[in-house]
CSV table of C-alpha atoms in Angstrom, one decimal:
chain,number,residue,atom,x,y,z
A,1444,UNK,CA,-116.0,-124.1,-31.2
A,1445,UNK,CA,-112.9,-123.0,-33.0
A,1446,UNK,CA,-112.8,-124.8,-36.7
A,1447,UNK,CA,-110.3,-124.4,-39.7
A,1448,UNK,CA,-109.5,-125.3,-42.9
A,1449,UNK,CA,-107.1,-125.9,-45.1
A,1450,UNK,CA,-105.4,-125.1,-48.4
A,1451,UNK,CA,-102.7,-125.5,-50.3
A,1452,UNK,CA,-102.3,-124.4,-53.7
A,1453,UNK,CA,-100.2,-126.8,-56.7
A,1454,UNK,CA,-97.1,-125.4,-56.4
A,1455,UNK,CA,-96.7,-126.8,-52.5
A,1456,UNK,CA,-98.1,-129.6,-53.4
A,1457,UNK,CA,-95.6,-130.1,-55.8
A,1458,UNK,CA,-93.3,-129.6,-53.1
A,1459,UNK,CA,-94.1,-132.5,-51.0
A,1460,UNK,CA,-91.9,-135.2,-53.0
A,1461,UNK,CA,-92.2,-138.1,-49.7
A,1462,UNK,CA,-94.6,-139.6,-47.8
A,1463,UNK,CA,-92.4,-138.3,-44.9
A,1464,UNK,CA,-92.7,-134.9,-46.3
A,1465,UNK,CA,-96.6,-134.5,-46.0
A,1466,UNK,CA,-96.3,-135.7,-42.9
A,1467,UNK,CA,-94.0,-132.9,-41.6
A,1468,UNK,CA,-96.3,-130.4,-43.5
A,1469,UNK,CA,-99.9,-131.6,-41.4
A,1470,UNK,CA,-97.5,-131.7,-38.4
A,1471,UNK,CA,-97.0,-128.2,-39.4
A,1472,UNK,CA,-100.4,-126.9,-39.9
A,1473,UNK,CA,-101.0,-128.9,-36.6
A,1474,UNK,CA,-99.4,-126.9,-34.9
A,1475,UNK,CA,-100.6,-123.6,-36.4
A,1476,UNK,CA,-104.1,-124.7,-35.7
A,1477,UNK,CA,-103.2,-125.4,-31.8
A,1478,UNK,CA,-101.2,-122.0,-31.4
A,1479,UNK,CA,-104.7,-120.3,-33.0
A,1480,UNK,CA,-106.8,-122.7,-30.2
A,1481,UNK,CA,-108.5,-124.4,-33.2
A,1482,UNK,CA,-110.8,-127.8,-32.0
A,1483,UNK,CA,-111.2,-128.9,-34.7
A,1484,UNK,CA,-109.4,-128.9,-38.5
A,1485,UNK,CA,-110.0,-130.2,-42.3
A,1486,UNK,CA,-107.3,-130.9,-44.2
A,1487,UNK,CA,-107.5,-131.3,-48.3
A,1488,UNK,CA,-109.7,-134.1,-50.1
A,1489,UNK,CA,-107.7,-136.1,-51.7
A,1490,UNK,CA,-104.6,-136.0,-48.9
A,1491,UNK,CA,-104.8,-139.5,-48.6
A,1492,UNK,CA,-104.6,-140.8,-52.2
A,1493,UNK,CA,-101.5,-138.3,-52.5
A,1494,UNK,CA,-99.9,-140.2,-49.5
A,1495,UNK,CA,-100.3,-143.0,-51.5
A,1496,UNK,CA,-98.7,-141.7,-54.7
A,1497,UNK,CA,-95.9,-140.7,-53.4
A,1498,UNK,CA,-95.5,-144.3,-52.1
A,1499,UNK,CA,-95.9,-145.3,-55.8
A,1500,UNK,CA,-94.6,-142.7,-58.0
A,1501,UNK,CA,-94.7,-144.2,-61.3
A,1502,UNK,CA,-98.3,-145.3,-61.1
A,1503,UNK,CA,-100.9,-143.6,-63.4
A,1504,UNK,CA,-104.1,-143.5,-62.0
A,1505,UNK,CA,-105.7,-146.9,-62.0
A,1506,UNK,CA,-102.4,-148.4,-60.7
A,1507,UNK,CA,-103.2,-146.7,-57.7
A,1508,UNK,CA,-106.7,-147.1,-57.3
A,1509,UNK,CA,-105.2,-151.0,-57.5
A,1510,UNK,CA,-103.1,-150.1,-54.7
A,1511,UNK,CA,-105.7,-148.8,-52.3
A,1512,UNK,CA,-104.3,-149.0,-48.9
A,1513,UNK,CA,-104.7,-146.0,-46.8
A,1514,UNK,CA,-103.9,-147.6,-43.3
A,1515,UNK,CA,-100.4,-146.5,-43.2
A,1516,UNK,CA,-101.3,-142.9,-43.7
A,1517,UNK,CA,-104.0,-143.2,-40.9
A,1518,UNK,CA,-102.0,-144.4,-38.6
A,1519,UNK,CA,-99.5,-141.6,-39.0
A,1520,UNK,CA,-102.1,-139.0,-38.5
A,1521,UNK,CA,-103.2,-141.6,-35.4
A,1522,UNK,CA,-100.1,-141.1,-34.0
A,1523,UNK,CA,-99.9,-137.0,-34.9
A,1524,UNK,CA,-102.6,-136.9,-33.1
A,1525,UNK,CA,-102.1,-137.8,-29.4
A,1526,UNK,CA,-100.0,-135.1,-29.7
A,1527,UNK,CA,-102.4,-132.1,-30.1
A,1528,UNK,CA,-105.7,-132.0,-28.1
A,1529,UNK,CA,-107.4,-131.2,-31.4
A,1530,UNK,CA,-110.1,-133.3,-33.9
A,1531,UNK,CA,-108.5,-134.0,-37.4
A,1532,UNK,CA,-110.2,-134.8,-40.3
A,1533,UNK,CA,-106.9,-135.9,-42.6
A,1534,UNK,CA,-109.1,-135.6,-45.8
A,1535,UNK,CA,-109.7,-138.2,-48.1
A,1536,UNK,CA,-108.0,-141.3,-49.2
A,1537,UNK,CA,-108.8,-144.3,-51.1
A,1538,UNK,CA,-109.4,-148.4,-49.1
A,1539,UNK,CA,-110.1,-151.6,-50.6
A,1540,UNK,CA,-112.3,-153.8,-48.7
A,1541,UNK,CA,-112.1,-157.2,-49.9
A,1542,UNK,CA,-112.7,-156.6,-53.9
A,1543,UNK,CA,-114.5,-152.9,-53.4
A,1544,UNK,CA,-112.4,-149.6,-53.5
A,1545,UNK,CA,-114.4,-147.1,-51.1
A,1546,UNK,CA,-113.7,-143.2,-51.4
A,1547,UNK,CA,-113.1,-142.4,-47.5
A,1548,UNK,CA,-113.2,-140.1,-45.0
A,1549,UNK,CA,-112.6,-140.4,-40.9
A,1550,UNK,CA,-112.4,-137.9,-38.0
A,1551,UNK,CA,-109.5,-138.8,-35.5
A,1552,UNK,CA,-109.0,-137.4,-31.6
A,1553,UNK,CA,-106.1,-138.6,-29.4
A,1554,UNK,CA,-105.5,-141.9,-31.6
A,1555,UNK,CA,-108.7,-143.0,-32.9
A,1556,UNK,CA,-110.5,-142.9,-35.4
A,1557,UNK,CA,-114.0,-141.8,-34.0
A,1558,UNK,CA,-115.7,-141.3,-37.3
A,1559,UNK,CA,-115.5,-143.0,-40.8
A,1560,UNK,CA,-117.7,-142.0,-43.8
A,1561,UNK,CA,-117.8,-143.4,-47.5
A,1562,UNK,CA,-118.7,-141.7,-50.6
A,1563,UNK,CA,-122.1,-142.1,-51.4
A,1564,UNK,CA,-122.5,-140.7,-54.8
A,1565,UNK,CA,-119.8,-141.4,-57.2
A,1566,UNK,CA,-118.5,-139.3,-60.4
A,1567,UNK,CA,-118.1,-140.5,-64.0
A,1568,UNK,CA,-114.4,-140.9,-63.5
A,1569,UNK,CA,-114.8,-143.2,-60.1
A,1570,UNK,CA,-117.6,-145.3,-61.5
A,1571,UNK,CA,-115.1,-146.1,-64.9
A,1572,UNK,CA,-112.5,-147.0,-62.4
A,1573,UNK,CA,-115.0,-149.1,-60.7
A,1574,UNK,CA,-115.3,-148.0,-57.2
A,1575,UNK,CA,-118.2,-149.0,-54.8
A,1576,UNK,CA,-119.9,-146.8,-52.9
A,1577,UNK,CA,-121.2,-146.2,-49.4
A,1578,UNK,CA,-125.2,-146.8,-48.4
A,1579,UNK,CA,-125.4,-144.3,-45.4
A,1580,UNK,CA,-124.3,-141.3,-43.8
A,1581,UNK,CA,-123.5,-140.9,-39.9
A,1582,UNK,CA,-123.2,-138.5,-37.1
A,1583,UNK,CA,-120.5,-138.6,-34.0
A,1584,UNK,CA,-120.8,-136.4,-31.1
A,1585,UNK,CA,-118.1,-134.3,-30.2
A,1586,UNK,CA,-118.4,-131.8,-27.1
A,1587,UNK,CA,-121.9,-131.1,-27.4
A,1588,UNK,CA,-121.2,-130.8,-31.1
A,1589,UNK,CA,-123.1,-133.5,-33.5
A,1590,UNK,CA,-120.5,-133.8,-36.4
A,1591,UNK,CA,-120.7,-135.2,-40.3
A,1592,UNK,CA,-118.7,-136.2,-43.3
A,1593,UNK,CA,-119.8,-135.7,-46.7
A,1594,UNK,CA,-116.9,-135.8,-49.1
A,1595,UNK,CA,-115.9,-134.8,-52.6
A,1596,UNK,CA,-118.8,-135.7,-55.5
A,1597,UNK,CA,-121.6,-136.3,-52.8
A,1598,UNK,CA,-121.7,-132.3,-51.9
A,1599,UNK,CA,-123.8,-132.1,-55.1
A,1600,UNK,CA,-126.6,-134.7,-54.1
A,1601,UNK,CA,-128.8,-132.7,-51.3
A,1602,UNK,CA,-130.5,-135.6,-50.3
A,1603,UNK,CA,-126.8,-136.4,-48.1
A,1604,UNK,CA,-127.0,-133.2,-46.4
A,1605,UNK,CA,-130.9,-133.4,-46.0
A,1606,UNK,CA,-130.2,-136.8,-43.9
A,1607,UNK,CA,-127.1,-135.3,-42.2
A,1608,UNK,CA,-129.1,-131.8,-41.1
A,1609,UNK,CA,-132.6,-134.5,-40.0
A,1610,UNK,CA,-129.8,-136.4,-38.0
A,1611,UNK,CA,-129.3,-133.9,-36.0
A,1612,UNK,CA,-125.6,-132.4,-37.8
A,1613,UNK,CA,-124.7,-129.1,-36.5
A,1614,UNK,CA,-121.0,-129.2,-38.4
A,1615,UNK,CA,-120.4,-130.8,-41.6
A,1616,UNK,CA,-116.7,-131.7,-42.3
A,1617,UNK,CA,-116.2,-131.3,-46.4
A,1618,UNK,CA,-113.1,-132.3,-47.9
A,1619,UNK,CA,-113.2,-132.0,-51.6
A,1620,UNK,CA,-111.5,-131.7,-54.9
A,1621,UNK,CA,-112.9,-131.4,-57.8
A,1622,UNK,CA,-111.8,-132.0,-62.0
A,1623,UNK,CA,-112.4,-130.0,-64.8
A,1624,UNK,CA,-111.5,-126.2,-65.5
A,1625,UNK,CA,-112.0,-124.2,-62.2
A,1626,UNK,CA,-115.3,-122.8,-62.2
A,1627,UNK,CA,-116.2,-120.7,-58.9
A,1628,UNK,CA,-120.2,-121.5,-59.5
A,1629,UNK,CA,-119.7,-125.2,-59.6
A,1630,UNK,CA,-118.3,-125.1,-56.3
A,1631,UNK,CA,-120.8,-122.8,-54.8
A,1632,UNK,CA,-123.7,-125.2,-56.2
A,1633,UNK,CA,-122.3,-127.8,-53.4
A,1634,UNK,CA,-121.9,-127.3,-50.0
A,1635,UNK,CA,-122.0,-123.6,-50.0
A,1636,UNK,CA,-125.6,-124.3,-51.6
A,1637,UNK,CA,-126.2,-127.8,-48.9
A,1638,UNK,CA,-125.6,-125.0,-45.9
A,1639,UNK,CA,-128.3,-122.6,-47.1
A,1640,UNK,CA,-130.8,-125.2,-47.5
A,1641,UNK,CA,-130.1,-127.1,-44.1
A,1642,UNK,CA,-128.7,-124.3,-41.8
A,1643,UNK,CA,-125.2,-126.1,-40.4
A,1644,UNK,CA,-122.0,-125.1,-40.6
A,1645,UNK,CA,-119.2,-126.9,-43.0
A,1646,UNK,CA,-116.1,-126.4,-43.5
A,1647,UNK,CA,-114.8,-127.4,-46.9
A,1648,UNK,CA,-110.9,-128.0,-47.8
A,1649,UNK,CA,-110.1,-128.0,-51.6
A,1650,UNK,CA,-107.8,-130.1,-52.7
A,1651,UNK,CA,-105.5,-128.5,-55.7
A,1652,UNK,CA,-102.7,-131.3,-57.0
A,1653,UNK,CA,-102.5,-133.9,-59.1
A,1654,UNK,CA,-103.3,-137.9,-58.8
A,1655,UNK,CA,-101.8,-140.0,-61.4
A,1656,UNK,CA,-102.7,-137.6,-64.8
A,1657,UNK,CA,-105.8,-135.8,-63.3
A,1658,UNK,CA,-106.2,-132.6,-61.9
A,1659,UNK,CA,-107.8,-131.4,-59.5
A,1660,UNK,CA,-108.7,-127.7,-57.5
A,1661,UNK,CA,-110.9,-126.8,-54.9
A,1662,UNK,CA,-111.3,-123.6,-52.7
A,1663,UNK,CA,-111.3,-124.0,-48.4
A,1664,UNK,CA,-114.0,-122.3,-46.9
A,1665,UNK,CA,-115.8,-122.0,-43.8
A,1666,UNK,CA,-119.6,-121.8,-44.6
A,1667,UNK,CA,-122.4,-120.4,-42.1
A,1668,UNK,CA,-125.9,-119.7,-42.4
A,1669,UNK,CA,-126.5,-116.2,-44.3
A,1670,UNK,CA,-128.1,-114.2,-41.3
A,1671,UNK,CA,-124.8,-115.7,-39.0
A,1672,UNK,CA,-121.9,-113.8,-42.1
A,1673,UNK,CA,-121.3,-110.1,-41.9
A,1674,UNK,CA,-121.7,-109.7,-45.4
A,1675,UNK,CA,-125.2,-112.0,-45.5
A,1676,UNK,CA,-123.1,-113.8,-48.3
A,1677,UNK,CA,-122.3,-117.5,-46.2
A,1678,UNK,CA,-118.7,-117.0,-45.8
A,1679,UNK,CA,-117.5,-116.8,-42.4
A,1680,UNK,CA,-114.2,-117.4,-43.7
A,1681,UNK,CA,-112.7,-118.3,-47.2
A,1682,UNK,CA,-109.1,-118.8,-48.7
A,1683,UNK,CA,-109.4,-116.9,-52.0
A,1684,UNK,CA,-106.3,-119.0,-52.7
A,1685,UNK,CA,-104.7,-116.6,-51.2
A,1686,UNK,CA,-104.3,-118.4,-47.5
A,1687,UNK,CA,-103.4,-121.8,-46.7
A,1688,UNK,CA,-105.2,-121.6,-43.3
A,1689,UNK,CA,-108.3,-120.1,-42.3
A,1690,UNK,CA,-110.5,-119.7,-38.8
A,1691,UNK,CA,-113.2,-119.0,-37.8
A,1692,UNK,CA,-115.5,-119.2,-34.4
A,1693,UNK,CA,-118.7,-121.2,-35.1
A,1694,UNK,CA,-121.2,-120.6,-32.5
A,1695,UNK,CA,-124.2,-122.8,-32.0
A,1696,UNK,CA,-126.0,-120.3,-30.2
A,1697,UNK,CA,-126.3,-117.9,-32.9
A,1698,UNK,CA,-127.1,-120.8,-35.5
A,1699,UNK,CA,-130.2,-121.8,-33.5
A,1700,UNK,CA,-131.1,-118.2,-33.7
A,1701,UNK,CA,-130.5,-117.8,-37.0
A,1702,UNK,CA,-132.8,-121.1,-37.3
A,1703,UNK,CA,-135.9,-120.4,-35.2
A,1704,UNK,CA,-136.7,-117.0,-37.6
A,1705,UNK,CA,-137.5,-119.4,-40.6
A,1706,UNK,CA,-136.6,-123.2,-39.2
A,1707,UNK,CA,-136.3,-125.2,-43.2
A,1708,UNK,CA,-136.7,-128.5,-41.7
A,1709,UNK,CA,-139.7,-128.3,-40.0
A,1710,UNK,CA,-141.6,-127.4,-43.0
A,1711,UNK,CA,-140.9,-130.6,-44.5
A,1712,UNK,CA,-142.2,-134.0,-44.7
A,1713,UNK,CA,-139.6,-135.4,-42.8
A,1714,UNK,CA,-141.2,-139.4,-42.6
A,1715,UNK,CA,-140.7,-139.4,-46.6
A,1716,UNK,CA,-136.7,-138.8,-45.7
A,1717,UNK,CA,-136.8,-141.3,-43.0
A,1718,UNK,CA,-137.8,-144.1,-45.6
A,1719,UNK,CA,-135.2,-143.9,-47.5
A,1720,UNK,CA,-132.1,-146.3,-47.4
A,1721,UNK,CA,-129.7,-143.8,-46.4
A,1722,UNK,CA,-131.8,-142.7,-43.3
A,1723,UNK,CA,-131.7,-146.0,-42.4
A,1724,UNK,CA,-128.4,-147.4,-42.6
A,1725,UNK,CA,-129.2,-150.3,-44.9
């Protein structure tokens, strides 16, 4: 399978000044990834809620958390989308379900939206702005591919990628941003760390603009098992901030390899996972 990710650094973002605008510019890096022959493509944590901004541009950061409405933006990707035969993850976006805000994440192929995952773990910043959170993590198959979500603060909780790599996940779709000064180790210590520990591949799209008065950076990165990278170092790909897309070929083949010389999971006690809620789905 042929997977990017993608990056773009503030001062595109700052670009985008319409909804209409950041539509055009996926359309654009749509159209990259199908010149490249990509399958499959992560665009930016946080795309959504910037969609959302720019429909209310006076609205500090709680106003639109109040606003949290993300079904107009999904259906434009939707419709992107029976355009290219390619999977899209459009990033993340914020949607109120009767009185709870969720933290959201879906996979869509030719119109639909074949996979939808919630934030499980929340930061300080989301629980203050009361947001609920999600109870379970799921898996989607997609040409002989099983496929996960695990977005923005949940990277940093292993027991989500534990459940996703027990589930079966041989791709984990990341897309993330993160507050705070920019600090290289913080991001390794998530899903850089998560693929190590659970031998899939992720790719990760870092989100680097601005919601209401917060910040936010992230690098885009396309993560393998060590013995899979040339320089043993888990980056099949990265964006250094330097590009806005990257590639790379993930092959299954060579990850099962990679797992039967020391196979993580099996040496664990995989009925304790099994109990717990998340594994469950209640």
């Amino acid at each position: 399978m042929k997977a990017a990710s993608v990056e773009w650094q503030k001062s595109e973002w700052k670009r985008i000044d319409k909804p209409k605008t950041l539509i055009y510019k996926i359309k654009e890096y749509l159209e990259k990834a199908v010149k490249e022959q990509v399958d499959i493509i992560v665009f930016p944590g946080f795309t959504g809620c910037s969609y959302q901004q720019l429909n209310y541009p006076n609205k500090n950061l709680q106003g639109l958390i109040r606003e949290a409405d993300s079904r107009e933006y999904i259906e434009q990707v939707k419709d992107l989308s029976k355009n290219y035969k390619i999977a899209i993850c459009l990033g993340s976006y914020w949607q109120k379900e009767k009185s709870n805000i969720y933290h959201e994440s879906c996979l869509i192929i030719n119109g639909e939206v074949r996979l939808t995952q919630r934030q499980i773990y929340l930061a300080r910043w989301e629980r203050q702005l009361g947001f609920s959170r999600g109870t379970k993590i799921e898996l989607k198959e997609i040409k002989d591919w099983n496929i996960a979500l695990i977005i923005s603060t949940d990277v940093f909780y292993p027991q989500v990628s534990r459940m996703a790599a027990l589930k079966g996940a041989d791709i984990v779709l990341s897309p993330v941003g993160f507050t705070g000064e920019k600090n290289r180790s913080l991001q390794i210590s998530g899903i850089w760390q998560e693929v190590q520990q659970n031998q899939f591949f992720a790719l990760e799209s870092g989100f680097n603009g601005f919601l209401g008065e917060q910040s936010f950076w992230g690098e885009s990165v396309i993560h393998a098992p060590l013995e899979m990278t040339e320089e043993e170092d888990g980056y099949l790909e990265k964006s250094s901030g330097q590009q806005n897309l990257i590639i790379a070929q993930l092959d299954n083949k060579q990850r099962r390899k990679a797992i039967s010389k020391f196979d993580v999971l099996s040496q664990l006690n995989q009925e304790f996972y099994r109990q717990m809620k998340m594994f469950r789905g209640r």
